[in-house]
Short mmCIF file of C-alpha atoms and ligand atoms in Angstrom, two decimals:
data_model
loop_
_atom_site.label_atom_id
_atom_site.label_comp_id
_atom_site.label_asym_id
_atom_site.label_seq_id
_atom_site.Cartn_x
_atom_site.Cartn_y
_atom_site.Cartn_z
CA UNK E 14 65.95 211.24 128.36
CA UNK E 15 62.94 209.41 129.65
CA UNK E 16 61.63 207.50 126.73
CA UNK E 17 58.73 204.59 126.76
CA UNK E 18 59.35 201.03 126.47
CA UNK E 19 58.98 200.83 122.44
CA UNK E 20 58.13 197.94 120.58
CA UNK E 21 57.79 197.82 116.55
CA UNK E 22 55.39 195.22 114.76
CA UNK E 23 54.75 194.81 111.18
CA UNK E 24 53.28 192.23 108.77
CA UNK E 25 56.05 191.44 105.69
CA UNK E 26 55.56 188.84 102.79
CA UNK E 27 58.67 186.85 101.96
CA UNK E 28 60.32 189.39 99.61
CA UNK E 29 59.92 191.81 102.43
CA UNK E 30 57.20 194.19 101.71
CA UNK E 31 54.32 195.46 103.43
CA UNK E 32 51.84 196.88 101.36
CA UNK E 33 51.00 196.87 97.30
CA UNK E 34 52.97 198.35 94.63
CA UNK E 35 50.24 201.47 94.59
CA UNK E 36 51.10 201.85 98.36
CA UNK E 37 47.86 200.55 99.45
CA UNK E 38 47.35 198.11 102.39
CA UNK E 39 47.65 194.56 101.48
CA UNK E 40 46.22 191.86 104.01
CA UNK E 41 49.37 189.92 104.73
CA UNK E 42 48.45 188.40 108.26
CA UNK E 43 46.38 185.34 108.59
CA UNK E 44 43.68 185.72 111.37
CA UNK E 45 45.80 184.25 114.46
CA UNK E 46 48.47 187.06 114.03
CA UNK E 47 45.79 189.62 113.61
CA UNK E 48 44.50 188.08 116.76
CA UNK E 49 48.14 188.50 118.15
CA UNK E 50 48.75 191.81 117.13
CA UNK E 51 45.23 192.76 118.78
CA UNK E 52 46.28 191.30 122.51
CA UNK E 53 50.04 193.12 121.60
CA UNK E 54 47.58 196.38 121.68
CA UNK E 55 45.56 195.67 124.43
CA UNK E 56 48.82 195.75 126.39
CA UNK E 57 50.50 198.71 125.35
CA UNK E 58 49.75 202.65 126.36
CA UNK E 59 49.54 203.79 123.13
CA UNK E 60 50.09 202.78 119.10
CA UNK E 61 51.82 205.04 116.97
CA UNK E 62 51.66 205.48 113.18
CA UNK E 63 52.86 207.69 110.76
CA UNK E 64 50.05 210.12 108.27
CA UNK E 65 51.43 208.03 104.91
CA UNK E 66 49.62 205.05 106.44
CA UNK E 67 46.44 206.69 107.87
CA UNK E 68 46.11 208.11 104.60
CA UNK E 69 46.47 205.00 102.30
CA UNK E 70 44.99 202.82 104.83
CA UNK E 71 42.64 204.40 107.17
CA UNK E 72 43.62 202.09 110.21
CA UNK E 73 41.26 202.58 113.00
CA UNK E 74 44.02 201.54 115.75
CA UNK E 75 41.74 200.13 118.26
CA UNK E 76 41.33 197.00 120.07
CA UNK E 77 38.78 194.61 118.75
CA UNK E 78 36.73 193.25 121.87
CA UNK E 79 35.95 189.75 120.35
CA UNK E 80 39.80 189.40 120.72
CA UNK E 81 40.42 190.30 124.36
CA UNK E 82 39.10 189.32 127.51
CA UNK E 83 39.43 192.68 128.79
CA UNK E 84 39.48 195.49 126.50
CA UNK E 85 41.80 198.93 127.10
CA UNK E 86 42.03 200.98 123.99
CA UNK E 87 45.01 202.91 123.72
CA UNK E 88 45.90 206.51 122.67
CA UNK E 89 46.06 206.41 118.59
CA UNK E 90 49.51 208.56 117.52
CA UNK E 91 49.93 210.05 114.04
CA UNK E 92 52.81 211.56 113.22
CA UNK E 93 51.72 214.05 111.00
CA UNK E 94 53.68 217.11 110.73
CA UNK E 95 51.27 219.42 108.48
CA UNK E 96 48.38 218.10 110.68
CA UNK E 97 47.07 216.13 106.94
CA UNK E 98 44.79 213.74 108.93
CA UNK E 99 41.30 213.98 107.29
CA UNK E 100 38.92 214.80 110.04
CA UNK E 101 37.10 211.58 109.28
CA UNK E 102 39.98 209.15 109.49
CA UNK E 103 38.77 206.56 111.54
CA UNK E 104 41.81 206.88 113.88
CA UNK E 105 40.52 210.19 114.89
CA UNK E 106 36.84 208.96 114.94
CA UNK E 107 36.71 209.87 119.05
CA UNK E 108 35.72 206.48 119.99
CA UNK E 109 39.48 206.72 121.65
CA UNK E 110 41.82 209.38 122.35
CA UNK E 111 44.09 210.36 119.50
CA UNK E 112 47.01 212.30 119.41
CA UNK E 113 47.75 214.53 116.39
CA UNK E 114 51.53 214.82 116.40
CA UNK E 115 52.46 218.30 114.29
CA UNK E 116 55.12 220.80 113.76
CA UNK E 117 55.47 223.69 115.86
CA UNK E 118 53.52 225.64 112.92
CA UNK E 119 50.37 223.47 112.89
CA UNK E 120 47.79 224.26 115.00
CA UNK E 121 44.72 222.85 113.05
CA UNK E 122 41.52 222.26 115.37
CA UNK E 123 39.98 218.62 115.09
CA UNK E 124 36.61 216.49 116.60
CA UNK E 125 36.39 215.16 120.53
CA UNK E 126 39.02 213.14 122.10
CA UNK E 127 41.64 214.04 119.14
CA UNK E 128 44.29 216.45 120.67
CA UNK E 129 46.87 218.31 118.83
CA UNK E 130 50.28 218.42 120.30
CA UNK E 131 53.19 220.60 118.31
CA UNK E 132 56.42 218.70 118.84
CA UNK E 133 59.99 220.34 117.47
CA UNK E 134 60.93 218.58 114.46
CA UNK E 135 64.51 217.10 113.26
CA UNK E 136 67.07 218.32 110.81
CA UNK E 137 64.67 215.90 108.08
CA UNK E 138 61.71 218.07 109.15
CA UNK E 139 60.56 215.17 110.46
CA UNK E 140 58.59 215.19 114.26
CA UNK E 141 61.96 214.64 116.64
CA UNK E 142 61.88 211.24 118.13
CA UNK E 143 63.61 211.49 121.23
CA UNK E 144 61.50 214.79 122.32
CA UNK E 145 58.27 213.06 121.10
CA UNK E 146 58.99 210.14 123.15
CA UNK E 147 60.11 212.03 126.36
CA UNK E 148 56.66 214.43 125.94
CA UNK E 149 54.89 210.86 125.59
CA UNK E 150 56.34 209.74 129.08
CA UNK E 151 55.49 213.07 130.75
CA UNK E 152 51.99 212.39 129.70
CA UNK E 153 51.65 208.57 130.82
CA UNK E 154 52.64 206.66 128.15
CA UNK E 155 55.39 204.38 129.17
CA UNK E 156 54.13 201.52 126.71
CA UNK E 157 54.64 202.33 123.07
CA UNK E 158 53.49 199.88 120.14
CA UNK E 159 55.19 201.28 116.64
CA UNK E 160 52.84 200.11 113.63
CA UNK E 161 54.32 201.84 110.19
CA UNK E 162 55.06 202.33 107.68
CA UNK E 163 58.10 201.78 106.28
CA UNK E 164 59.55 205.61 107.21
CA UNK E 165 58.07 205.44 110.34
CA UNK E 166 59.72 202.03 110.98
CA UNK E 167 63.23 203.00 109.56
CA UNK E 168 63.64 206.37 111.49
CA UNK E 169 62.67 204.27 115.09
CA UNK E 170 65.26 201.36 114.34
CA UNK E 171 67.95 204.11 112.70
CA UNK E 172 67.64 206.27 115.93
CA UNK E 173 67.79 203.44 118.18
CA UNK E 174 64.42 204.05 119.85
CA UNK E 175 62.64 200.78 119.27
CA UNK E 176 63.65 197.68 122.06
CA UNK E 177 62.12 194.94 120.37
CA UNK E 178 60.52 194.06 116.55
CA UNK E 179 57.85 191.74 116.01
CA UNK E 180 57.87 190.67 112.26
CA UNK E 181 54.78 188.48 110.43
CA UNK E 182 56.27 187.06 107.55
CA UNK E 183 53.30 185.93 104.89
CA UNK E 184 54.31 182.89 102.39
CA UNK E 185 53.83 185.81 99.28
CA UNK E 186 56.07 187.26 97.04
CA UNK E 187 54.87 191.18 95.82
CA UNK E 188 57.61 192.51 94.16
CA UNK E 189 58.42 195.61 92.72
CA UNK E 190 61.40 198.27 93.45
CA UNK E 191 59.34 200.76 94.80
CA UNK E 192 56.85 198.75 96.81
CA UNK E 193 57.15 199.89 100.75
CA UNK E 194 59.28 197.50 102.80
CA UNK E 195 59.84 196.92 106.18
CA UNK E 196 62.38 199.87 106.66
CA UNK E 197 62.73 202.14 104.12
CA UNK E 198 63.69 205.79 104.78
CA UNK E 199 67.71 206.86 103.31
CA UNK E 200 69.28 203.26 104.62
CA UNK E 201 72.92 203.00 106.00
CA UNK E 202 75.83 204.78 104.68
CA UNK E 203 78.22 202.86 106.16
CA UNK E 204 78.47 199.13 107.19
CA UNK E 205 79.10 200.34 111.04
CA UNK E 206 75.52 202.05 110.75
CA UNK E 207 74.01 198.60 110.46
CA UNK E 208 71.00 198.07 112.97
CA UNK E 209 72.11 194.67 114.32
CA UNK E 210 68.67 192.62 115.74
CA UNK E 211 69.09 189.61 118.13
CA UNK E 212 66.74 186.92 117.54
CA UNK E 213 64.19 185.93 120.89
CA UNK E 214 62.11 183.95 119.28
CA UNK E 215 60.37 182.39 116.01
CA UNK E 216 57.02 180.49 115.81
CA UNK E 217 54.97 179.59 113.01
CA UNK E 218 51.55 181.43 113.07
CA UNK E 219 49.38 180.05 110.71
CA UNK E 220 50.29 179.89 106.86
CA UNK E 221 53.26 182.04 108.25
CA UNK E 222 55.87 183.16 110.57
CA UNK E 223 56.54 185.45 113.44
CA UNK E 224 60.07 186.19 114.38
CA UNK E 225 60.58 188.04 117.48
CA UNK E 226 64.00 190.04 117.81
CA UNK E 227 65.96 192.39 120.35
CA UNK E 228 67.45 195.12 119.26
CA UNK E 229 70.90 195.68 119.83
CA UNK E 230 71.97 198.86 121.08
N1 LIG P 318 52.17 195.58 106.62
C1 LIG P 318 52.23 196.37 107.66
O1 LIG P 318 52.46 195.90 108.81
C2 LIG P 318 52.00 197.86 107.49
C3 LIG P 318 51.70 198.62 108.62
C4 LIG P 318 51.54 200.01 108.46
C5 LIG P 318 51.68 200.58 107.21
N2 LIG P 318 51.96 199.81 106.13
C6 LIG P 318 52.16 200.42 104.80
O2 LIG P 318 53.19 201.40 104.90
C7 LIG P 318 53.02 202.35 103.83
C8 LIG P 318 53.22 203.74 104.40
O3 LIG P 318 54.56 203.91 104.79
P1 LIG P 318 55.32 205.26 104.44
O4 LIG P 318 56.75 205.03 104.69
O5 LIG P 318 54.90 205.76 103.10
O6 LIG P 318 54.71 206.30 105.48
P2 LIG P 318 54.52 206.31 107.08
O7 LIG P 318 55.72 205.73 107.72
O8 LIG P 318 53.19 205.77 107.40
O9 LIG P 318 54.45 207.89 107.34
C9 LIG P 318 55.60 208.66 107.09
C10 LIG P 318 55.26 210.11 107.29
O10 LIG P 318 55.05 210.38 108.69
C11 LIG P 318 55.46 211.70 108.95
N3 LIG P 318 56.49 211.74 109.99
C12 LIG P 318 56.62 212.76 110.87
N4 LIG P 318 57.64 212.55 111.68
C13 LIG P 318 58.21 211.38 111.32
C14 LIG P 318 59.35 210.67 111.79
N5 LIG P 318 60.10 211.12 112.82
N6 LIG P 318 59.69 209.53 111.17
C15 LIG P 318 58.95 209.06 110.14
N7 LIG P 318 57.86 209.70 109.65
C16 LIG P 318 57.48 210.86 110.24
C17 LIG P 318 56.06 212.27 107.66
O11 LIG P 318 55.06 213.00 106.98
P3 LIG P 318 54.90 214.58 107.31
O12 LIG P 318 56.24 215.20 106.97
O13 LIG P 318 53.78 215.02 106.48
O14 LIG P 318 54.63 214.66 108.78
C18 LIG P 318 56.40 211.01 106.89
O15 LIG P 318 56.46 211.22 105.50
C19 LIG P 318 51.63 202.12 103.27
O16 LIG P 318 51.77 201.50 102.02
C20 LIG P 318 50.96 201.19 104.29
O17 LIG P 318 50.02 200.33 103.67
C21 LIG P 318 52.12 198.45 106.26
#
């Protein structure tokens, strides 16, 4: 299978969880890691997200000029199998291309520059990873930045398909059972189905800190 390089980055507070107990986004990185994650972008084909975060946060994906010397935006990704994206998310707002990524049932018709693509889906009903990533390399993208949430996170780490993890890790505690983490989806069965990382590399970003691992395949 040709797949992208794949990268995973997410913002955690010290218990581990990346958003508020209603689901909605909570600002966990100081401004030098947002400025970090914004270069990360700038260098990568496209970013990927699934519809549970476009809907509760309405991320606009792009790169923010100030932040970069030379500005690329890349493609926006939502994996969104019932093609739920409100036509005025601002990740489909045209100012960048935008891939709608939908069951082989959905074929809803959305604004300039936002393209649906029907993908087959898994035995979870969610969009299948490994064909979505090989269709992704037949169509340029050899670059792949993975930004949430949690089930988004979970299913690329489970399956294998991530190579690296960036984690921000804000000095804040949140709480609560059901709050999103940083990998959520069914968790291991087994301790041999543990998703062993390898550390590269930890530096303190501001109030926080950013560890940088491998995964380990
Ligand atoms: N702190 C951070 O860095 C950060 C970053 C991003 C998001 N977040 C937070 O994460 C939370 C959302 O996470 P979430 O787990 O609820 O949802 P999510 O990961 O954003 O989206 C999950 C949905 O994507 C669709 N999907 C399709 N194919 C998939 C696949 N192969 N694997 C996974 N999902 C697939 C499914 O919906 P369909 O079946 O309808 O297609 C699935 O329910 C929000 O609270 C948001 O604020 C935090």
């Amino acid at each position: 299978m040709n797949k992208p390089y794949v990268i995973a980055n997410c913002a955690m507070s010290a218990d581990g969880k990346i958003a508020l107990p209603t689901r909605k986004q909570l600002r966990i990185s100081c401004n030098e890691d947002i400025e970090r994650m914004y270069k990360l972008r700038n260098k990568y084909d496209a970013v990927l997200v699934g519809i549970n975060t476009v809907l509760s946060d309405d991320p606009k994906l792009t790169v923010k000029e100030k932040y970069v010397e030379q500005p690329h935006q890349p493609i926006r990704i939502i994996l969104d199998s019932h093609c739920k994206t409100p036509e005025a998310a601002l990740a489909a707002d045209g100012v960048a291309k935008t891939f709608i990524i939908a069951a082989e049932k959905c074929n809803k018709k959305y604004g300039n520059n936002v393209e649906v693509i029907q993908c087959e889906t898994d035995q979870n009903g969610f969009i299948d990873l490994e064909k979505l990533l090989d269709l992704l390399y037949d169509r340029g993208i050899k670059m792949l930045m993975v930004e949430g949430g949690s089930t988004v996170i979970w299913n690329f780490l489970k399956q294998r398909l991530a190579d690296e993890l960036y984690v921000y890790i804000g000095p804040m505690i949140v709480g609560g059972k059901d709050t999103p983490t940083m990998a959520d989806g069914e968790g291991i069965k087994n301790i041999d189905e543990l998703i062993s990382l390898k550390i590269v590399e930890t530096s303190r970003i501001g109030p926080g800190i950013l560890i940088h691992y491998k995964m380990i395949k």
